[in-house]
Short mmCIF file of C-alpha atoms and ligand atoms in Angstrom, two decimals:
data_model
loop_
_atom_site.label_atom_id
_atom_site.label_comp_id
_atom_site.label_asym_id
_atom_site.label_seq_id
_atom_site.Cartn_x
_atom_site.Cartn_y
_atom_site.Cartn_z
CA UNK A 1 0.00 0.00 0.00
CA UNK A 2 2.95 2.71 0.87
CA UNK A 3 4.13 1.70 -2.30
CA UNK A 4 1.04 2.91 -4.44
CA UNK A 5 0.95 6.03 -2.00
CA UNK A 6 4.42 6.95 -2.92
CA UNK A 7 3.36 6.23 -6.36
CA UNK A 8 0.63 8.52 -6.19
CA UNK A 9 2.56 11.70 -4.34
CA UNK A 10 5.67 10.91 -7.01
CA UNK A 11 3.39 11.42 -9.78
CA UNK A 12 1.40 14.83 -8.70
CA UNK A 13 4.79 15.98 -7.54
CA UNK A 14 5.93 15.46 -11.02
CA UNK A 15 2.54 17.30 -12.79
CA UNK A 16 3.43 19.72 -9.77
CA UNK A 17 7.11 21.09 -10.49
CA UNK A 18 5.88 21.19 -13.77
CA UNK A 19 4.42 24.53 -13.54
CA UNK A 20 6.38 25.32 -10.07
CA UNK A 21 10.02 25.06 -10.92
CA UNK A 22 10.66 26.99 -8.10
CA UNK A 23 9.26 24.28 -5.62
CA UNK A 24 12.07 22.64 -7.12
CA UNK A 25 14.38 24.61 -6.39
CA UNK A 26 13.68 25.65 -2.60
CA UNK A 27 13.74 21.48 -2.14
CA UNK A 28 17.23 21.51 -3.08
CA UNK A 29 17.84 24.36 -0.85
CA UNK A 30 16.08 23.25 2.24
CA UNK A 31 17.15 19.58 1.84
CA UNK A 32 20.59 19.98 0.51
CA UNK A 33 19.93 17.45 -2.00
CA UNK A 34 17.91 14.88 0.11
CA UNK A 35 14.37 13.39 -0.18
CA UNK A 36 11.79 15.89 2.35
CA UNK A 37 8.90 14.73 4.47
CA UNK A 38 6.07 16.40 3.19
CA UNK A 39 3.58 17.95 6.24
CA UNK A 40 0.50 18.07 3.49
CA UNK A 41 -0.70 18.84 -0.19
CA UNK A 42 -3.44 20.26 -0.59
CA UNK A 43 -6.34 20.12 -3.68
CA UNK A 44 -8.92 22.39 -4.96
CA UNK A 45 -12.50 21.59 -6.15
CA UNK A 46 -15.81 22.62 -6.95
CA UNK A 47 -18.98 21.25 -4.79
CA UNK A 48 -20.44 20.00 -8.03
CA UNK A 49 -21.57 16.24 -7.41
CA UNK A 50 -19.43 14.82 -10.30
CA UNK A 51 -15.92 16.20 -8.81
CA UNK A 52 -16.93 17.00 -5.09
CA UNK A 53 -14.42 17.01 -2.28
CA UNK A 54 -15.81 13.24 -1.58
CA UNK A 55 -15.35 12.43 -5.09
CA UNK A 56 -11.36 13.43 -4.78
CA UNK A 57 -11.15 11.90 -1.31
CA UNK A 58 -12.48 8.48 -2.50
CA UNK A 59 -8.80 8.36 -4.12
CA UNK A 60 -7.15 8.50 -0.67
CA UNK A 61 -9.50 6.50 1.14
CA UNK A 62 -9.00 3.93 -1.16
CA UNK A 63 -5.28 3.75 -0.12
CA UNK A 64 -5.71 3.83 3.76
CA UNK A 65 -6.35 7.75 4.30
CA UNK A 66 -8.80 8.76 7.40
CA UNK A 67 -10.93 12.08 7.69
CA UNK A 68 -9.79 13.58 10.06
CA UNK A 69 -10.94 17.64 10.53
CA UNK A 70 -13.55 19.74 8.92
CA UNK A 71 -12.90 23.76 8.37
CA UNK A 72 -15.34 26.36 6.84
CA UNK A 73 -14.28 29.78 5.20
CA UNK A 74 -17.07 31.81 4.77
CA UNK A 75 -15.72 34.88 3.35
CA UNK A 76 -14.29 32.28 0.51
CA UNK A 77 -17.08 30.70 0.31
CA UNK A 78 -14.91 27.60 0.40
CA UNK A 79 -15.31 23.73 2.76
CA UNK A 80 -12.47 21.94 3.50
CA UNK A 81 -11.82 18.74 4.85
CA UNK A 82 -8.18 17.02 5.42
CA UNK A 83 -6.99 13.34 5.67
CA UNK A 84 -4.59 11.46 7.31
CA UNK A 85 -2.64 8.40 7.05
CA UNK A 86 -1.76 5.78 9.89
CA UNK A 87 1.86 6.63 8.27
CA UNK A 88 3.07 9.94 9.87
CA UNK A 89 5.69 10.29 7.21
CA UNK A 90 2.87 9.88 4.55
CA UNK A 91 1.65 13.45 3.64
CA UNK A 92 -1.47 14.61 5.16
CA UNK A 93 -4.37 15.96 2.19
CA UNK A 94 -6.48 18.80 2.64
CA UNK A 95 -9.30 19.30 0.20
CA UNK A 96 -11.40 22.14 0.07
CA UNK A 97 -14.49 22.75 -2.45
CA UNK A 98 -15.61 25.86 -3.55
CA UNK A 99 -19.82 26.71 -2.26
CA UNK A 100 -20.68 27.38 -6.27
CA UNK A 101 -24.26 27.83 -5.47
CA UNK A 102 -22.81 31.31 -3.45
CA UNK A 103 -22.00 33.26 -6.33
CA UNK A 104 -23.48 34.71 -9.56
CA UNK A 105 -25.59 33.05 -12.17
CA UNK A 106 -22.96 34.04 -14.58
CA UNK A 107 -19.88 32.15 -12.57
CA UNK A 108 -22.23 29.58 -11.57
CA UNK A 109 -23.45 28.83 -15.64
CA UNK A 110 -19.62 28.70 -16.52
CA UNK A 111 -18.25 26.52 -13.69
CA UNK A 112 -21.50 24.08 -14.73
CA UNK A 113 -20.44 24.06 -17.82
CA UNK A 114 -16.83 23.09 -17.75
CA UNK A 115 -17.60 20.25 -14.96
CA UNK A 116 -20.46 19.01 -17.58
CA UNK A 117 -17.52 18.34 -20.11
CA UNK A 118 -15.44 15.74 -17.90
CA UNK A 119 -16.15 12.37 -18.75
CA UNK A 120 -17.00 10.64 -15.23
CA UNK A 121 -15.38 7.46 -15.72
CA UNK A 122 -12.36 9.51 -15.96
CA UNK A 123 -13.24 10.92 -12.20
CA UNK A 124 -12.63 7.37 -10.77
CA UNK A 125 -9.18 6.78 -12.68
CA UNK A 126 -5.80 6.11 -10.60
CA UNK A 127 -4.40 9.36 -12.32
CA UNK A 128 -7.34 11.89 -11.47
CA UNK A 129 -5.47 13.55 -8.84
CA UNK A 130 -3.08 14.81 -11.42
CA UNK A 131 -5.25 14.63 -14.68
CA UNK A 132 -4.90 18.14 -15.26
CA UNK A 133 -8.15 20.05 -17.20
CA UNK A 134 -11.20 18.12 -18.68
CA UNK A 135 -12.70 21.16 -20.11
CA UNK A 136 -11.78 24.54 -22.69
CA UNK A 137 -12.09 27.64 -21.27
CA UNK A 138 -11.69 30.99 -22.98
CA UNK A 139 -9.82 33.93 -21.12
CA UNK A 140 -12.86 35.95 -21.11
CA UNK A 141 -14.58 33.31 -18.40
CA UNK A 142 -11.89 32.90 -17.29
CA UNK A 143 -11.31 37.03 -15.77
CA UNK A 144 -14.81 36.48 -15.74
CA UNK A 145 -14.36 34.04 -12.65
CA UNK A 146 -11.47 35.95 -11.42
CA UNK A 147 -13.22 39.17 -10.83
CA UNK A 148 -15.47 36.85 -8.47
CA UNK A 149 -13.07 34.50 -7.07
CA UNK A 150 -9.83 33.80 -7.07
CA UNK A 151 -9.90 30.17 -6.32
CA UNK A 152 -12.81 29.18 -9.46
CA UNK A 153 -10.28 30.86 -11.69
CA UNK A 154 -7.43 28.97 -10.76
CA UNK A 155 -9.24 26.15 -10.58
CA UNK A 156 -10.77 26.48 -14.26
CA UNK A 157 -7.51 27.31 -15.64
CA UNK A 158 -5.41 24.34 -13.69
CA UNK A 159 -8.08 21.65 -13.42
CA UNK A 160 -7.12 18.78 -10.78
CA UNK A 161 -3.56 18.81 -9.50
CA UNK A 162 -1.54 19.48 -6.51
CA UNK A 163 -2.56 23.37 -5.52
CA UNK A 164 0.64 23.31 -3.35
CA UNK A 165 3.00 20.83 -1.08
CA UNK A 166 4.06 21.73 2.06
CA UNK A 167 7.65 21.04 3.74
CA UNK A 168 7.66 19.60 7.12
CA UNK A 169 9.80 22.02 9.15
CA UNK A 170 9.99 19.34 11.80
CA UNK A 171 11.41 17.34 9.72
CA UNK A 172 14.18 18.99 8.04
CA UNK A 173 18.07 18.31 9.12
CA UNK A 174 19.34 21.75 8.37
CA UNK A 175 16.26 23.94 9.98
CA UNK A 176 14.58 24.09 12.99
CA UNK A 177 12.68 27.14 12.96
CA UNK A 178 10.38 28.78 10.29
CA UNK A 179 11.94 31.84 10.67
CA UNK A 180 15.31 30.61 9.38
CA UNK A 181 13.51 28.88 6.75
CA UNK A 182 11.73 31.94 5.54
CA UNK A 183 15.27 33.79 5.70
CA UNK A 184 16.89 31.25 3.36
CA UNK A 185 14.11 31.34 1.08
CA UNK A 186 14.14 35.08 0.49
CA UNK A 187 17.74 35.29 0.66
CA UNK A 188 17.81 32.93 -2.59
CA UNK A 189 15.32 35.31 -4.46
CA UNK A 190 11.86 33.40 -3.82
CA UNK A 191 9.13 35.73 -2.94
CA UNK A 192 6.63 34.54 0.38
CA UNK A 193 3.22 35.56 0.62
CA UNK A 194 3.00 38.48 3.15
CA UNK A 195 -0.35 38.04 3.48
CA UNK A 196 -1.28 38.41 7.16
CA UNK A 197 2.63 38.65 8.33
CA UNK A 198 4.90 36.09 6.61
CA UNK A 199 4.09 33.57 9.46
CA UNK A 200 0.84 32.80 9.56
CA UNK A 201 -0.15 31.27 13.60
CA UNK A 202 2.54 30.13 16.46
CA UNK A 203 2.80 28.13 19.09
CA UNK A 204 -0.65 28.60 20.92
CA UNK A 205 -2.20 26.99 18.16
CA UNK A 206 0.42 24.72 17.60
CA UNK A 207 1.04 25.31 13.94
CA UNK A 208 3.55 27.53 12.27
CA UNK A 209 2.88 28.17 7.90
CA UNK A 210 4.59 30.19 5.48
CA UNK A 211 4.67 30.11 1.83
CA UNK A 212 6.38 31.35 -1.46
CA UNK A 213 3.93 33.41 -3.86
CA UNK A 214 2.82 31.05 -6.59
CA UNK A 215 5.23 31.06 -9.53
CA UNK A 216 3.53 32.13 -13.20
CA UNK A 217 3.13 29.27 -16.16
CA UNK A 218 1.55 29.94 -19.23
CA UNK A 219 -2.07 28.49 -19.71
CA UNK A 220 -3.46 27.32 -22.97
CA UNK A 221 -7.18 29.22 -23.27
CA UNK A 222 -9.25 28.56 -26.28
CA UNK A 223 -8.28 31.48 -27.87
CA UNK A 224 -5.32 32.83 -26.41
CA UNK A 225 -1.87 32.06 -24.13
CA UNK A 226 -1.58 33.83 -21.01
CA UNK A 227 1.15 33.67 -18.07
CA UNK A 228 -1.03 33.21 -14.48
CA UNK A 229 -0.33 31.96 -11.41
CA UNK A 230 0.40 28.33 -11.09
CA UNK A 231 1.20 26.32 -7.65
CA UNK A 232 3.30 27.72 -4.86
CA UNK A 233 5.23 25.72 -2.09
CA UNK A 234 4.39 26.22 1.51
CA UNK A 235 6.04 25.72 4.85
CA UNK A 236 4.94 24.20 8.09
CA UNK A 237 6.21 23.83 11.76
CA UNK A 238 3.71 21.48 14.19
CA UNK A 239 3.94 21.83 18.00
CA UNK A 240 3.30 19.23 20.22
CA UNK A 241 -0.16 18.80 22.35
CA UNK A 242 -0.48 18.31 26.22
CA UNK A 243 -0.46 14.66 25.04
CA UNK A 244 3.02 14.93 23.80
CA UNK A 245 2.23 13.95 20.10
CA UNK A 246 2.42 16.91 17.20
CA UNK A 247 -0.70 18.88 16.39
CA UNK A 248 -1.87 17.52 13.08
CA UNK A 249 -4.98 19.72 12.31
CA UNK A 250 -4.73 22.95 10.40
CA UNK A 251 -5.93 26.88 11.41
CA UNK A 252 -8.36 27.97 9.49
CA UNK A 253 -7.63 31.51 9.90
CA UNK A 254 -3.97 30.88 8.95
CA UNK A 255 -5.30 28.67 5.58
CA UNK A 256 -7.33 31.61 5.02
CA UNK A 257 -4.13 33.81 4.62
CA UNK A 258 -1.95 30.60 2.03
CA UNK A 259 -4.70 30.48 0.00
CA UNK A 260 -4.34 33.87 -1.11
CA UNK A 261 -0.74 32.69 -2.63
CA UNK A 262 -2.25 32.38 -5.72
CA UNK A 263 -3.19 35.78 -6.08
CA UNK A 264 -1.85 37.78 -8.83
NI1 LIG B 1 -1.40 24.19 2.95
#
């Protein structure tokens, strides 16, 4: 089973540094060279029935993941939930769908229509969770979607793949404290979302996050090119309970502040 789960992480890393060769990069930085644990990645989706959060989840579940913590951003209009493995050096997953039904007719008609063109055999395939786009878009729905939400227009333009990973600060050799991390980052050139202060919670809630902006990649729309964001690669530090084990939920009002790496 850890096989197929490394399997599965290998390949949406791949479809990931893709369009984020600066992930790349700040892995050979912060690991000198060597393989990282990764604290979680993290997908988009829309609640539509065909691709719902349950529908991605179904892929983990499969392989041995648990539910494990439910969030709600309501000025997002977003759900999420994440999943864990009995493997603490497996990645955890957080999922989050966007509330559709919450915003215009207009954004609601277009995001229908592109989830009406995937096939949904193709929904239950081993390779969904880095299939990419099952639909065309044009850039005019796509701004169209921006203007309402940053998230459907990311989503449109990316389809299903890793939105970010996240390095386990607890995890690394050379680093011990985000800070430092954050320091070597900018000190190679990267540029971390500032959103909120660079480091988004502490210690009281027992869960440290920072992240790089999202890098730009050029997107194929139906009638033209155009350089957007892509993925960006976050950072996180977990602090131990009363029980003695390491925190392993997430702060929504810190997730509210990453997922705005992705803005323009
Ligand atoms: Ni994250």
């Amino acid at each position: 089973m850890t096989a197929k789960i490394t399997e599965l992480f290998d390949n949406i890393w791949q479809q990931y540094i893709a369009v984020t060769p600066s992930a790349q990069k700040v892995h050979q930085l912060l690991g000198s060279g060597d393989d990282l644990i990764n604290d979680h990645v993290a997908y988009r989706t829309f609640n539509l029935e065909k691709i719902n959060l349950d529908k991605l989840a179904a892929h983990l579940t499969k392989l041995g993941y648990k539910e494990c913590g439910n969030y709600h951003f309501e000025a997002k209009k977003l759900v999420a939930k994440h999943f864990e493995h009995e493997n603490t050096e497996l990645p955890k997953v957080f999922i989050s769908e966007l509330l559709v039904e919450e915003f215009s007719l207009q954004v609601q008609e277009i995001i229908k229509r592109l989830v009406a063109e995937i096939d949904s055999e193709n929904v239950a395939k081993d390779n969904f969770l880095y299939s990419g786009r099952h639909w065309q878009l044009t850039s005019s729905e796509y701004k169209t979607l921006l203007n309402e939400s940053e998230y459907a227009a990311w989503l449109a333009a990316w389809g299903f793949r890793a939105n970010h990973f996240t390095v386990s600060i607890n995890h690394l050799q050379n680093f011990d404290c985000i800070h430092s991390v954050n320091e070597s980052i900018k000190d190679a050139g990267f540029i971390l979302n500032a959103s909120g202060g660079e480091v988004k919670g502490d210690e009281t809630v027992k869960l440290e996050q920072s992240s790089t902006m999202a890098d730009t990649s050029t997107v194929e729309f139906s009638d033209i090119n155009l350089d957007i964001p892509s993925c960006f690669y976050e950072f996180a530090k977990r602090y131990p309970m009363d029980c003695g084990n390491l925190y392993t939920g997430f702060v929504a009002a810190s997730a509210d502040k990453i997922f705005e790496s992705t803005n323009s």
